[in-house]
PDB file of C-alpha atoms in Angstrom:
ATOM      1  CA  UNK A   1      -4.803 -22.797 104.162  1.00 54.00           C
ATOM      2  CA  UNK A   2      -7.248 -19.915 104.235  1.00 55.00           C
ATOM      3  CA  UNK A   3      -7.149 -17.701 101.687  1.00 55.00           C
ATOM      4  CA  UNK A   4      -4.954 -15.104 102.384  1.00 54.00           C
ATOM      5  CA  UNK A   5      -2.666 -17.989 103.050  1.00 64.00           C
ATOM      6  CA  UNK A   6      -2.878 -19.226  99.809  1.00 59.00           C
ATOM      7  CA  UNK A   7      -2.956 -15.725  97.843  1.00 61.00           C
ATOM      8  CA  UNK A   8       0.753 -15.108  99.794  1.00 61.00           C
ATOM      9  CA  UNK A   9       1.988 -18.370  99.084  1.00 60.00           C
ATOM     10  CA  UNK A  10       0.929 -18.619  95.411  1.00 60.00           C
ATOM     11  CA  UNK A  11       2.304 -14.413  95.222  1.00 55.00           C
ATOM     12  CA  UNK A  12       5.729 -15.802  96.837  1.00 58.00           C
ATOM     13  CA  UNK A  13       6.048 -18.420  94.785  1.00 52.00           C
ATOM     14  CA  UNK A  14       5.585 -16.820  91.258  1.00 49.00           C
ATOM     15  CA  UNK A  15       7.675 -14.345  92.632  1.00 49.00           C
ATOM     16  CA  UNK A  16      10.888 -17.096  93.494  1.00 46.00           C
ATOM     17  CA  UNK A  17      10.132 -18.730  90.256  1.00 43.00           C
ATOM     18  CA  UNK A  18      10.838 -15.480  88.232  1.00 46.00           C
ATOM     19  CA  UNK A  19      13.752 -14.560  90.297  1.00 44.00           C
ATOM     20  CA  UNK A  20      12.049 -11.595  91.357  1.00 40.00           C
ATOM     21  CA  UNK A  21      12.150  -9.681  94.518  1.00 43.00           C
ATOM     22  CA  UNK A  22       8.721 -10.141  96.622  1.00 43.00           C
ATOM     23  CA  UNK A  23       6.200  -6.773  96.645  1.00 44.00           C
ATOM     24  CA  UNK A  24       6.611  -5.442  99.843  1.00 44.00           C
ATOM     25  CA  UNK A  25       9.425  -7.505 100.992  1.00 44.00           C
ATOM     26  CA  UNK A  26      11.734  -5.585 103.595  1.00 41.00           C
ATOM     27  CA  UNK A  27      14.735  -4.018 102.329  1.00 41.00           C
ATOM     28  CA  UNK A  28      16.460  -4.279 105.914  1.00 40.00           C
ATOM     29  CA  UNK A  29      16.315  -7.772 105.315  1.00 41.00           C
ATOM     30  CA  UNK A  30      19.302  -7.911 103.328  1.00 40.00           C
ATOM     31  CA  UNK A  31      20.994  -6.438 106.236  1.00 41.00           C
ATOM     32  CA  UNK A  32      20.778  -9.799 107.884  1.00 46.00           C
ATOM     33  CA  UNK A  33      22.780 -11.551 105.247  1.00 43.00           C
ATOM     34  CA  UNK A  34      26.763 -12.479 106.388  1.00 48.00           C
ATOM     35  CA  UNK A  35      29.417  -9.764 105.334  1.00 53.00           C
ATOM     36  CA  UNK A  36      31.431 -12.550 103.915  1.00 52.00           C
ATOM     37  CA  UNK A  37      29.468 -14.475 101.033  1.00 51.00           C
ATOM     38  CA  UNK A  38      31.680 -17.972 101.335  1.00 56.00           C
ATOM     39  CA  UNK A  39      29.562 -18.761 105.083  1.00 58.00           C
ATOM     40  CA  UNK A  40      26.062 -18.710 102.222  1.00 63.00           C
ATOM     41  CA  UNK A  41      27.848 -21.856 100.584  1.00 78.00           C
ATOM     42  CA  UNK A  42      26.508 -25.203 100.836  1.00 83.00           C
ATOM     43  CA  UNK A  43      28.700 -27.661 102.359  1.00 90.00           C
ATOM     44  CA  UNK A  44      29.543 -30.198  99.724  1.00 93.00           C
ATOM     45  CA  UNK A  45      29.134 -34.281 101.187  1.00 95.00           C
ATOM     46  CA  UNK A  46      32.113 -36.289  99.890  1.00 95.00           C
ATOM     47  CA  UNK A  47      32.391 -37.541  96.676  1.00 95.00           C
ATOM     48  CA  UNK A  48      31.271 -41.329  96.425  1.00 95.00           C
ATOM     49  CA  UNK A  49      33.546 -44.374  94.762  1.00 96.00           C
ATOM     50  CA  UNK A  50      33.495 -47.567  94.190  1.00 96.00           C
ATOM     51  CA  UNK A  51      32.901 -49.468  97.275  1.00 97.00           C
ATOM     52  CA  UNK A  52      30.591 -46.621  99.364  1.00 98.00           C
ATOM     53  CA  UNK A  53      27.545 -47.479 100.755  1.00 98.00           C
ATOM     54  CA  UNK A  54      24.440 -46.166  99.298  1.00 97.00           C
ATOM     55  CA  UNK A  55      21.207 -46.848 101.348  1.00 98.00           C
ATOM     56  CA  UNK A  56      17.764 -47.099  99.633  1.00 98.00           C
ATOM     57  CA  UNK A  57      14.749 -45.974 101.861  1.00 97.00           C
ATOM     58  CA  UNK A  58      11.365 -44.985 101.234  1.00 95.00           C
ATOM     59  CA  UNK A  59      10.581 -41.919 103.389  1.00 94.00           C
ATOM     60  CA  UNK A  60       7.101 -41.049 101.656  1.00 92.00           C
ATOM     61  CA  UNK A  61       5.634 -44.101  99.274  1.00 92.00           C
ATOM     62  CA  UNK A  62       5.053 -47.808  99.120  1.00 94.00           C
ATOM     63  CA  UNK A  63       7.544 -49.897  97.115  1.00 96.00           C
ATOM     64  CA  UNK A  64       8.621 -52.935  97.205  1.00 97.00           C
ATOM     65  CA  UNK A  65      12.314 -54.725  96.737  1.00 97.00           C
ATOM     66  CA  UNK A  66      11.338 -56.638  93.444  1.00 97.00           C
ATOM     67  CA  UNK A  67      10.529 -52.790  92.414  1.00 97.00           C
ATOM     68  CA  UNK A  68      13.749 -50.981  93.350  1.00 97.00           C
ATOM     69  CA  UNK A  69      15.666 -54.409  91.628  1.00 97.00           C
ATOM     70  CA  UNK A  70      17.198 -52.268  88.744  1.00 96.00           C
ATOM     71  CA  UNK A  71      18.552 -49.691  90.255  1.00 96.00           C
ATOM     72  CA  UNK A  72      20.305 -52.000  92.894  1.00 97.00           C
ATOM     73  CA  UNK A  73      21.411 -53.475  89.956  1.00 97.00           C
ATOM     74  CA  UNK A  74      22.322 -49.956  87.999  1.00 96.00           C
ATOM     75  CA  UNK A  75      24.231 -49.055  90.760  1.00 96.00           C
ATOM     76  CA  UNK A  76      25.965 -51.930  92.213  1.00 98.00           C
ATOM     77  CA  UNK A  77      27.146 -52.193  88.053  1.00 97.00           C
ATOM     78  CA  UNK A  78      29.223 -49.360  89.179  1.00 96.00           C
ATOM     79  CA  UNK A  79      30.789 -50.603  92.171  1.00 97.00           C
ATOM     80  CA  UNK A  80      28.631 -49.438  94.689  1.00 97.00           C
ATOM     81  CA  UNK A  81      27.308 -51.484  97.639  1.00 98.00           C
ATOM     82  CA  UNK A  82      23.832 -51.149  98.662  1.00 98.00           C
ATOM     83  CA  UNK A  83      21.744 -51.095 101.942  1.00 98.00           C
ATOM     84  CA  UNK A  84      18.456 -51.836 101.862  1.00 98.00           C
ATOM     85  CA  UNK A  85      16.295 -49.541 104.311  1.00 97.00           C
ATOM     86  CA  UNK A  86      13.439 -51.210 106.475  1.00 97.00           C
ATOM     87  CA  UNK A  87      10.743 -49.157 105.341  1.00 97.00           C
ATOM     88  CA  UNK A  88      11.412 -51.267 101.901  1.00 98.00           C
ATOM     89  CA  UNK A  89       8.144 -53.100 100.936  1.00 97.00           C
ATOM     90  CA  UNK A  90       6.682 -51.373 104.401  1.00 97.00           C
ATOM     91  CA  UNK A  91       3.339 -50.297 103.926  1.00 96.00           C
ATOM     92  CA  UNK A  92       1.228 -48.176 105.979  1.00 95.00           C
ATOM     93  CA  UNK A  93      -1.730 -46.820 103.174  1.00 94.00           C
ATOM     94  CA  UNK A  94      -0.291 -45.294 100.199  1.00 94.00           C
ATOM     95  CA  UNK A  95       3.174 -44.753 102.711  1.00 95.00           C
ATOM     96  CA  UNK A  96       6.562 -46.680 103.174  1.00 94.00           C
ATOM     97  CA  UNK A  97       5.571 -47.620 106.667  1.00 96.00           C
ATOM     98  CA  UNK A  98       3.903 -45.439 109.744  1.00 97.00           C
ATOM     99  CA  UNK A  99       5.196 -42.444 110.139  1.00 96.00           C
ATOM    100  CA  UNK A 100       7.233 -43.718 113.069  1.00 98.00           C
ATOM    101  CA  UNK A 101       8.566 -46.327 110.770  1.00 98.00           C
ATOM    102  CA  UNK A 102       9.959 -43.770 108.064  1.00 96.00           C
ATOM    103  CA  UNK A 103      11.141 -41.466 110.853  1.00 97.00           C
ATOM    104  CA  UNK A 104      13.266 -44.361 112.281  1.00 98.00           C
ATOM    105  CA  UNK A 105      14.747 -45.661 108.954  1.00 97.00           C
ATOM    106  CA  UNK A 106      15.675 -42.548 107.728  1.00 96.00           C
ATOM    107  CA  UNK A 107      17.406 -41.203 111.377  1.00 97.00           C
ATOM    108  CA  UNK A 108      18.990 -44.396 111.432  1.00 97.00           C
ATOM    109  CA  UNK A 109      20.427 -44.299 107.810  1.00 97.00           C
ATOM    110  CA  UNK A 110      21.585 -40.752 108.697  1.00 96.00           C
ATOM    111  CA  UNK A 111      23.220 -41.387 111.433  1.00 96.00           C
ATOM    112  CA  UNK A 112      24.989 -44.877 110.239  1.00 97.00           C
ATOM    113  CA  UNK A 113      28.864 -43.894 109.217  1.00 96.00           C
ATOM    114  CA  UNK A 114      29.133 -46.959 106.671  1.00 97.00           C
ATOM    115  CA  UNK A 115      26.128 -45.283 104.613  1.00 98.00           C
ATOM    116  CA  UNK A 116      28.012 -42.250 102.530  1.00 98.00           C
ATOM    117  CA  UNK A 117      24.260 -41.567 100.628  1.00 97.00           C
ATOM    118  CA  UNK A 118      20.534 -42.473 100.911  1.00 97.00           C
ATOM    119  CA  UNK A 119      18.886 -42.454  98.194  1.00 96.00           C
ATOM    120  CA  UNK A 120      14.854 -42.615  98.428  1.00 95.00           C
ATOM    121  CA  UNK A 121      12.981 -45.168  96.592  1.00 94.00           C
ATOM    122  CA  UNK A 122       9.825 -43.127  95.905  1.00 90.00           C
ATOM    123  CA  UNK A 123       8.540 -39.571  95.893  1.00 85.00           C
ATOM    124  CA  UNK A 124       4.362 -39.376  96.696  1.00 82.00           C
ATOM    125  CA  UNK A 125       2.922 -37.542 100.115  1.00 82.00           C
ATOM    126  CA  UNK A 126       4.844 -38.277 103.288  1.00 88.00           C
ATOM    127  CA  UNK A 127       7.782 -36.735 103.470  1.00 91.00           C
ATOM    128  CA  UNK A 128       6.156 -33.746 104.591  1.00 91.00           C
ATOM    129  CA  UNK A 129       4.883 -35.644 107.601  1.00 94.00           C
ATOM    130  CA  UNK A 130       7.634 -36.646 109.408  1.00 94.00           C
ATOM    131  CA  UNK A 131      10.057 -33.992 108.186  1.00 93.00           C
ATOM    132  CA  UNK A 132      10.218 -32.181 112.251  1.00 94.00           C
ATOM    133  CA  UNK A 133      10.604 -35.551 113.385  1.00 96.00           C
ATOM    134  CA  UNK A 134      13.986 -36.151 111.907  1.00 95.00           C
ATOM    135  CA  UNK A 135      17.100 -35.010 114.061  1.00 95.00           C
ATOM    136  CA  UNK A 136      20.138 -33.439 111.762  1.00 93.00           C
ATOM    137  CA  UNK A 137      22.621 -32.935 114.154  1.00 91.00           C
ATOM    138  CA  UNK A 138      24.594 -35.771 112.933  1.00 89.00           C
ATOM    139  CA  UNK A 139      23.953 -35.204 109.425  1.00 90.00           C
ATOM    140  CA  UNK A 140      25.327 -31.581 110.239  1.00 90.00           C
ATOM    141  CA  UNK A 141      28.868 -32.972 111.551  1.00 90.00           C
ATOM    142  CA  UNK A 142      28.797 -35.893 108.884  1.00 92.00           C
ATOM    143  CA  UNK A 143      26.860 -35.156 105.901  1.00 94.00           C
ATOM    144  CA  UNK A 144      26.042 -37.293 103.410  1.00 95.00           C
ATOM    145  CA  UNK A 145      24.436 -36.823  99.747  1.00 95.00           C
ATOM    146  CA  UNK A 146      20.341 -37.448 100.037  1.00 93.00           C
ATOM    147  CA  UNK A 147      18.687 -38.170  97.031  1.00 94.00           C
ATOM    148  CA  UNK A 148      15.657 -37.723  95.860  1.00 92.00           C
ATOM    149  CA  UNK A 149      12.906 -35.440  93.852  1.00 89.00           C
ATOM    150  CA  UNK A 150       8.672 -34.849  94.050  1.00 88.00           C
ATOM    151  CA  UNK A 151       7.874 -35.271  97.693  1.00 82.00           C
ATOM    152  CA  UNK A 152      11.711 -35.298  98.642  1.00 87.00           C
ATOM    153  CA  UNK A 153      11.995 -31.658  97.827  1.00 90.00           C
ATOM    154  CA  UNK A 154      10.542 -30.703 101.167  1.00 91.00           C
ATOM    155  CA  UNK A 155      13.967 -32.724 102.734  1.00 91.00           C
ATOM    156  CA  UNK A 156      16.024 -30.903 100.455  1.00 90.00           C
ATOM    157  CA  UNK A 157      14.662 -27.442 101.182  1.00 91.00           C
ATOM    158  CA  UNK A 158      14.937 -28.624 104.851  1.00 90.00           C
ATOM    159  CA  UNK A 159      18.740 -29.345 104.594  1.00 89.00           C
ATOM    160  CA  UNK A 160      19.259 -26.095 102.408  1.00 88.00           C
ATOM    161  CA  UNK A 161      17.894 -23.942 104.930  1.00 88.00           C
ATOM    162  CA  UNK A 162      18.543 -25.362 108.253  1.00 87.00           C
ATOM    163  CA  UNK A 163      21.836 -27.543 107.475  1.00 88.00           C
ATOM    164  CA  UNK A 164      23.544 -25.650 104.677  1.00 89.00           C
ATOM    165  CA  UNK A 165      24.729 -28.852 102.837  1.00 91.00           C
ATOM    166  CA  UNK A 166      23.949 -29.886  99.110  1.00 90.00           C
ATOM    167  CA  UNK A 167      22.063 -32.148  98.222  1.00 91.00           C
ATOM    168  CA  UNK A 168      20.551 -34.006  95.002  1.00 90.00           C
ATOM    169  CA  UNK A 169      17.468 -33.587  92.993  1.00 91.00           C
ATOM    170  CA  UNK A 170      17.298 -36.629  91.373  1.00 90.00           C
ATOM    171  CA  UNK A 171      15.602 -39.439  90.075  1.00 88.00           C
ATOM    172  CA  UNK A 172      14.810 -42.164  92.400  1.00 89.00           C
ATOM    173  CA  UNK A 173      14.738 -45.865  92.107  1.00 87.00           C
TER     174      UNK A 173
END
């Protein structure tokens, strides 16, 4: 980023973090929001129970299965079944796999009925590369909770503004 980039990016974002409105920022803008304030909500994935499918996969870091062991425990302890996600113990650098790799696990987790959530493995730098690569028009008809936080954030800023569904910032395996 130059910087003038960075001096409106670092402006924006103390602004949004203070819940302030942005200097300069166009008062017709409003005018663009929907009359009716119910079309702004999130749609809401179903609930899981016992017996859903939760996928694991590892969009951005390296980790292996012996790693992610306790929560596959943790959470088949509650009833859940879970699907392990190629780009498990894939490594590509510091990644889950080549960015080809993580594209294809994660579209293919998305778009797989059975799987009700996906829940990433590990945050790091990645996500962020393969984000454009990753078709939601599935997801949009079917969604599904995604779970994740650190690098993951960019996914669920992703599905808040271009998919409108809720999603969870959470801790990962």
């Amino acid at each position: 980023l130059n910087t003038m980039q960075r001096k409106d990016f670092i402006k924006q974002a103390l602004a949004v973090s203070l819940g302030m409105p942005l200097a300069g920022a166009d008062a017709a803008a409003s005018s663009h929001l929907p009359a009716d304030p119910d079309s702004l909500a999130a749609k809401v994935p179903p609930y899981l129970r016992s017996g859903d499918t939760i996928a694991i996969t590892s969009p951005a870091g390296y980790i292996t299965a012996e790693e992610i062991r306790p929560a596959v425990e943790q959470m088949e302890s509650w009833g859940l079944r879970i699907r392990i996600g190629d780009t498990i113990g894939r490594r590509d650098g510091t990644f889950g796999g080549t960015d080809a790799e993580r594209v294809a696990d994660l579209q293919q987790l998305i778009n797989d009925q059975s799987v009700k959530a996906i829940m990433c493995a590990r945050g790091g730098y990645g996500m962020v590369r393969i984000i454009d690569q990753v078709d939601f028009g599935h997801f949009r008809r079917q969604p599904k909770w995604l779970i994740g936080f650190s690098d993951v954030t960019v996914l669920h800023a992703h599905l808040s503004r271009h998919a409108r569904v809720a999603s969870i910032h959470s801790k990962m395996c």
